[in-house]
Coordinates of C-alpha atoms in Angstrom, one line a residue:
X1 CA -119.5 50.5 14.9
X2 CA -117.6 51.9 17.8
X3 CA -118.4 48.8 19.8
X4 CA -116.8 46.9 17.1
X5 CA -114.1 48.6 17.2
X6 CA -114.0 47.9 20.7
X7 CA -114.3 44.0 20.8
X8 CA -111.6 44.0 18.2
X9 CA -108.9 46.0 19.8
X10 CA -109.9 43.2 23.2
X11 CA -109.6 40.2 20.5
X12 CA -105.7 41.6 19.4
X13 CA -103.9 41.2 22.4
X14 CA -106.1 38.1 23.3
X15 CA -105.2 35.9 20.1
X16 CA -102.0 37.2 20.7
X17 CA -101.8 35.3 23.7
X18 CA -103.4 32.5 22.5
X19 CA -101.1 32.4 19.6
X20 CA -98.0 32.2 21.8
X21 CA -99.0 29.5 24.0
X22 CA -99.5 27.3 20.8
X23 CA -103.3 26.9 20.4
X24 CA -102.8 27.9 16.6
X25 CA -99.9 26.5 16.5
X26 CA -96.1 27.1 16.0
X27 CA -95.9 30.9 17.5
X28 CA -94.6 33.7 15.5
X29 CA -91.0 33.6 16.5
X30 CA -90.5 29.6 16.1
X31 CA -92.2 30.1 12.5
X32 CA -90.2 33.3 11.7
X33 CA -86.9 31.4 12.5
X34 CA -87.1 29.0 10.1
X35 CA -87.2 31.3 7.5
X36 CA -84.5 33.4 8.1
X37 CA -84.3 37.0 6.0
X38 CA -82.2 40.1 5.5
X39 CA -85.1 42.1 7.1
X40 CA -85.8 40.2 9.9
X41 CA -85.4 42.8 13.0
X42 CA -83.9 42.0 16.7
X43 CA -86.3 40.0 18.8
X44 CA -87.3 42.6 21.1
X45 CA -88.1 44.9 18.3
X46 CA -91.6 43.0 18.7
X47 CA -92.4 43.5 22.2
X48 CA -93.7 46.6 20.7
X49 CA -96.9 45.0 20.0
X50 CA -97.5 45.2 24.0
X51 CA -97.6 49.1 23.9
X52 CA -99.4 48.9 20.6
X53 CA -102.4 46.7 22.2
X54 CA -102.8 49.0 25.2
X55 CA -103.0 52.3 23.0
X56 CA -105.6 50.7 20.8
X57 CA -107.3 49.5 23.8
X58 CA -107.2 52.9 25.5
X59 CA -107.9 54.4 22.2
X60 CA -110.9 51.8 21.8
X61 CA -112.0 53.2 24.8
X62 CA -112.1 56.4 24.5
X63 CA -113.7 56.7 21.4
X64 CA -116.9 54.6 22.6
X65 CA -117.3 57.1 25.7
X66 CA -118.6 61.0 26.3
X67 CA -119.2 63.4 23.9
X68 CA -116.8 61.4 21.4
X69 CA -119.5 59.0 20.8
X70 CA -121.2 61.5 18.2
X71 CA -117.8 62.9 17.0
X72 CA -118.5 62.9 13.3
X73 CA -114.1 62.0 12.6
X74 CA -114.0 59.7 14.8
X75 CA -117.5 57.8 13.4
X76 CA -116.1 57.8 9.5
X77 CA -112.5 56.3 10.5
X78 CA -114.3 53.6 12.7
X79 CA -115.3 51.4 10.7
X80 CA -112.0 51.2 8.8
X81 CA -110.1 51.2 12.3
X82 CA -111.8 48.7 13.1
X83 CA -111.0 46.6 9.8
X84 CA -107.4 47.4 10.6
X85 CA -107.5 45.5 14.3
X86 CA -109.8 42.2 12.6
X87 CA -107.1 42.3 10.3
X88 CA -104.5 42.5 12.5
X89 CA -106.0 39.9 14.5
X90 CA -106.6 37.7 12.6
X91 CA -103.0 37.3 10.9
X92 CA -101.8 35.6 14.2
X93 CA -103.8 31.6 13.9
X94 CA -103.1 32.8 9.7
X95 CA -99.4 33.0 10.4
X96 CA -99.3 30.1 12.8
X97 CA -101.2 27.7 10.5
X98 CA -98.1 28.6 7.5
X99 CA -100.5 30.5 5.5
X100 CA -97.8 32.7 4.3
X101 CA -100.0 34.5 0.7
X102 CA -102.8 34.9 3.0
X103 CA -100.8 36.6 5.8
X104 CA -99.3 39.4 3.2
X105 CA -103.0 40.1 2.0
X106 CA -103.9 40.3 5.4
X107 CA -101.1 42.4 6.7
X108 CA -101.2 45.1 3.7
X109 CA -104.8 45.4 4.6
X110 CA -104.4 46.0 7.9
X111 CA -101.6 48.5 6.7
X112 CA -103.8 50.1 4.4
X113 CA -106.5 50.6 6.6
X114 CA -104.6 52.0 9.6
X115 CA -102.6 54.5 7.5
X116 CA -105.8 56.1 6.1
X117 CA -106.7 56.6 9.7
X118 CA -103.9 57.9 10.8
X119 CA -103.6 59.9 7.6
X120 CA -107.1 61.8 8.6
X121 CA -105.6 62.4 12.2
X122 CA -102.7 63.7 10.9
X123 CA -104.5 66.7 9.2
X124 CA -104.6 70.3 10.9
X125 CA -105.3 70.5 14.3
X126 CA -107.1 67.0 14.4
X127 CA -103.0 65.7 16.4
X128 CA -103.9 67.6 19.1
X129 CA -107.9 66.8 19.8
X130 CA -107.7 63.4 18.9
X131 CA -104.3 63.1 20.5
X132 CA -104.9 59.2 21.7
X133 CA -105.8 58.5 18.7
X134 CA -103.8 59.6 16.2
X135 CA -101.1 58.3 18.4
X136 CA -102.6 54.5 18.8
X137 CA -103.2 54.6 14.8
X138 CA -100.5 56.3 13.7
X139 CA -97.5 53.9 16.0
X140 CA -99.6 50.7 14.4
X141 CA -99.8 51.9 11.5
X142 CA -95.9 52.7 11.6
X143 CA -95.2 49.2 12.9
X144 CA -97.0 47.4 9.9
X145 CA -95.0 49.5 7.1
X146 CA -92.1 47.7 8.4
X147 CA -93.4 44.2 9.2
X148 CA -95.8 44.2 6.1
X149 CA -92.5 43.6 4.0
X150 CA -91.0 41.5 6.7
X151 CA -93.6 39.2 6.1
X152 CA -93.4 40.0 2.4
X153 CA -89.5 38.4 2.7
X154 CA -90.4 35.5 4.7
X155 CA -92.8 34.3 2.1
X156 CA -90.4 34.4 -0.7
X157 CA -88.0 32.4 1.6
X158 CA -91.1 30.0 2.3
X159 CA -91.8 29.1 -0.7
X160 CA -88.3 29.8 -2.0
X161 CA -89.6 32.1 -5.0
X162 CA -86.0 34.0 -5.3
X163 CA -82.5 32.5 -4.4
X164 CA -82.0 32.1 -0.8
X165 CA -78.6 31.7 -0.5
X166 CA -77.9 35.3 -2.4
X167 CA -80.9 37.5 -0.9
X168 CA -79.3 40.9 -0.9
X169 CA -80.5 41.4 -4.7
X170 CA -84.1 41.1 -3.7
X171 CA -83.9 41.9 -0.1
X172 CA -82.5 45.8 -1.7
X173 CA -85.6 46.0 -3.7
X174 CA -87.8 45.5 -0.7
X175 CA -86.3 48.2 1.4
X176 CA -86.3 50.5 -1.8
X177 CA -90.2 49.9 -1.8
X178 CA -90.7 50.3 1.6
X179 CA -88.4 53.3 2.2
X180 CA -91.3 54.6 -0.4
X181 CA -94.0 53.4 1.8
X182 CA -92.7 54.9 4.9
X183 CA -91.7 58.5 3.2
X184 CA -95.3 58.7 1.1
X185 CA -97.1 58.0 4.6
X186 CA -95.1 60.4 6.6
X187 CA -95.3 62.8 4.0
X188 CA -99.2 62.2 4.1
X189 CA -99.0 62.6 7.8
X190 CA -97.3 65.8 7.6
X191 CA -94.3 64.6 9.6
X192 CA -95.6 62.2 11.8
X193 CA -93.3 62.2 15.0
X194 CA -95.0 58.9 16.5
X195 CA -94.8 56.9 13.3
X196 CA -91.1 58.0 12.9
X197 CA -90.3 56.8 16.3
X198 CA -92.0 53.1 16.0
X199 CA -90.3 53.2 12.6
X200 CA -86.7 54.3 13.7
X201 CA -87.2 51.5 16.3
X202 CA -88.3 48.5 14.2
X203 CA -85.4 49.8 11.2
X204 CA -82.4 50.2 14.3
X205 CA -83.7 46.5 15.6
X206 CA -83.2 45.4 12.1
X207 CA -79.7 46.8 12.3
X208 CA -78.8 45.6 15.4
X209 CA -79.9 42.0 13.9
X210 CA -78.3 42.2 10.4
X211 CA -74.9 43.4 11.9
X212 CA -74.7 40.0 13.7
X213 CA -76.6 38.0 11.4
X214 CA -74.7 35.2 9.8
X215 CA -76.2 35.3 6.3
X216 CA -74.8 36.9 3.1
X217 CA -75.5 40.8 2.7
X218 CA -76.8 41.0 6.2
X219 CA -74.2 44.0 6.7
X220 CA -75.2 45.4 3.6
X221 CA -79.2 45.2 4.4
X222 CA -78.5 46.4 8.6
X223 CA -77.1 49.9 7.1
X224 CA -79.8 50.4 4.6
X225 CA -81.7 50.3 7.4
X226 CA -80.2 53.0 9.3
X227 CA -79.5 54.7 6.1
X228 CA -83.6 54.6 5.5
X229 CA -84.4 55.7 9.3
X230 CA -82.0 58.7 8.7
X231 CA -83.6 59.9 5.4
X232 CA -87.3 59.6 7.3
X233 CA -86.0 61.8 10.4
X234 CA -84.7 64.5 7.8
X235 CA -88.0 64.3 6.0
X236 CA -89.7 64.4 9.1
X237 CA -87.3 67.7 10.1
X238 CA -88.0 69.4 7.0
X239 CA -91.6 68.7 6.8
X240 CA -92.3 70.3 10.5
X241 CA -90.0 73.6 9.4
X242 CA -91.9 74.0 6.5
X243 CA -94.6 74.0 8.2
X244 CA -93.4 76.6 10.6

């Protein structure tokens, strides 16, 4: 199992690459263009996903070598860590190819699987020995609460299930349910300083983007996104004096 969850944090950043020089097709920011949303974050919001290939790498890594091999944490969270890079993976040719229903099963999965493990990191005094870790899991994990309902938005706009020319009805209910998301997980994670920080910086991209973006409410969505990044880094405050 830990070798599996080496091969598949090698295959992420390699059908990444494959995905952006077109061998599944259209790549991710041609596709994501076309559908144009009130969530949709600054483009180099996502060069993220460089530092969060090397940390799973080096994470990967580490967790196949030494003594860790037989560490009885790490060995229950790998197979599910593992689950969470396939997953991950594999959303790429899915997203390429315009399968837009499969992609948000996909992406939740992935979600889902990375919070638990960075939810079992999180506990007392497993941060600081499984430092690398929790902080791969925990940044990936904070990445997908965000572009889990990106993706969510994109589909609607797809396949035009709500109006498209008035989004900011809809677009409001998605950042209600993931201001949830992202406040249950950090409250799970005890005040998780690397998940607040990829989150601040995918919900301040978003801003950046809204506050020039041409379509209707994208003002309106931009500071419920700042407004959501300030309520997690109070939460995230208060959770760590508490705990003090």
């Amino acid at each position: 199992m830990r070798l599996l969850v080496l091969l598949c944090s090698i295959a992420m950043p390699v059908i990444a690459w494959l995905s952006q020089t077109g061998v599944f097709g259209p790549d991710q920011g041609t596709i994501s263009d076309r559908y144009p949303t009130l969530l949709v974050a600054a483009g180099y919001a996502f060069s993220v996903w460089g530092l969060i290939f090397l940390l799973d790498l080096l994470y990967a890594i580490w967790q196949a070598t030494g003594t860790r091999r037989s560490d009885p944490l790490l060995g229950r969270i790998a197979p599910v860590a593992a689950l969470g890079f396939f997953l991950t993976a594999i959303w790429m040719p899915l997203f390429s190819a315009g399968l837009f229903w499969a992609c948000v099963v996909v992406i939740f999965g992935a979600l889902m699987s990375l919070a638990w493990c960075a939810v079992q990191l999180s506990r007392p005094g497993n941060a600081k020995r499984y430092r690398l870790a929790w902080l791969a899991l925990s940044i990936h994990a904070g990445w997908l609460s965000l572009a889990a309902f990106l993706n969510v938005a994109q589909t609607i706009v797809a396949y035009e299930l709500l109006s498209t020319s008035r989004m900011l009805g809809w677009s409001l209910a998605l950042w209600a349910i993931s201001a949830v998301v992202l406040l249950v997980l950090n409250l799970r994670m005890r005040g998780n300083i690397a998940y607040l920080a990829i989150a601040l910086w995918g919900l301040f991209a978003v801003w950046f983007k809204q506050t020039e973006w041409p379509l209707a409410g994208a003002v309106t969505s931009a500071w419920v996104a700042l407004g959501i990044g300030v309520v997690l880094t109070i939460q995230t405050v208060l959770l760590h004096l508490r705990r003090r």
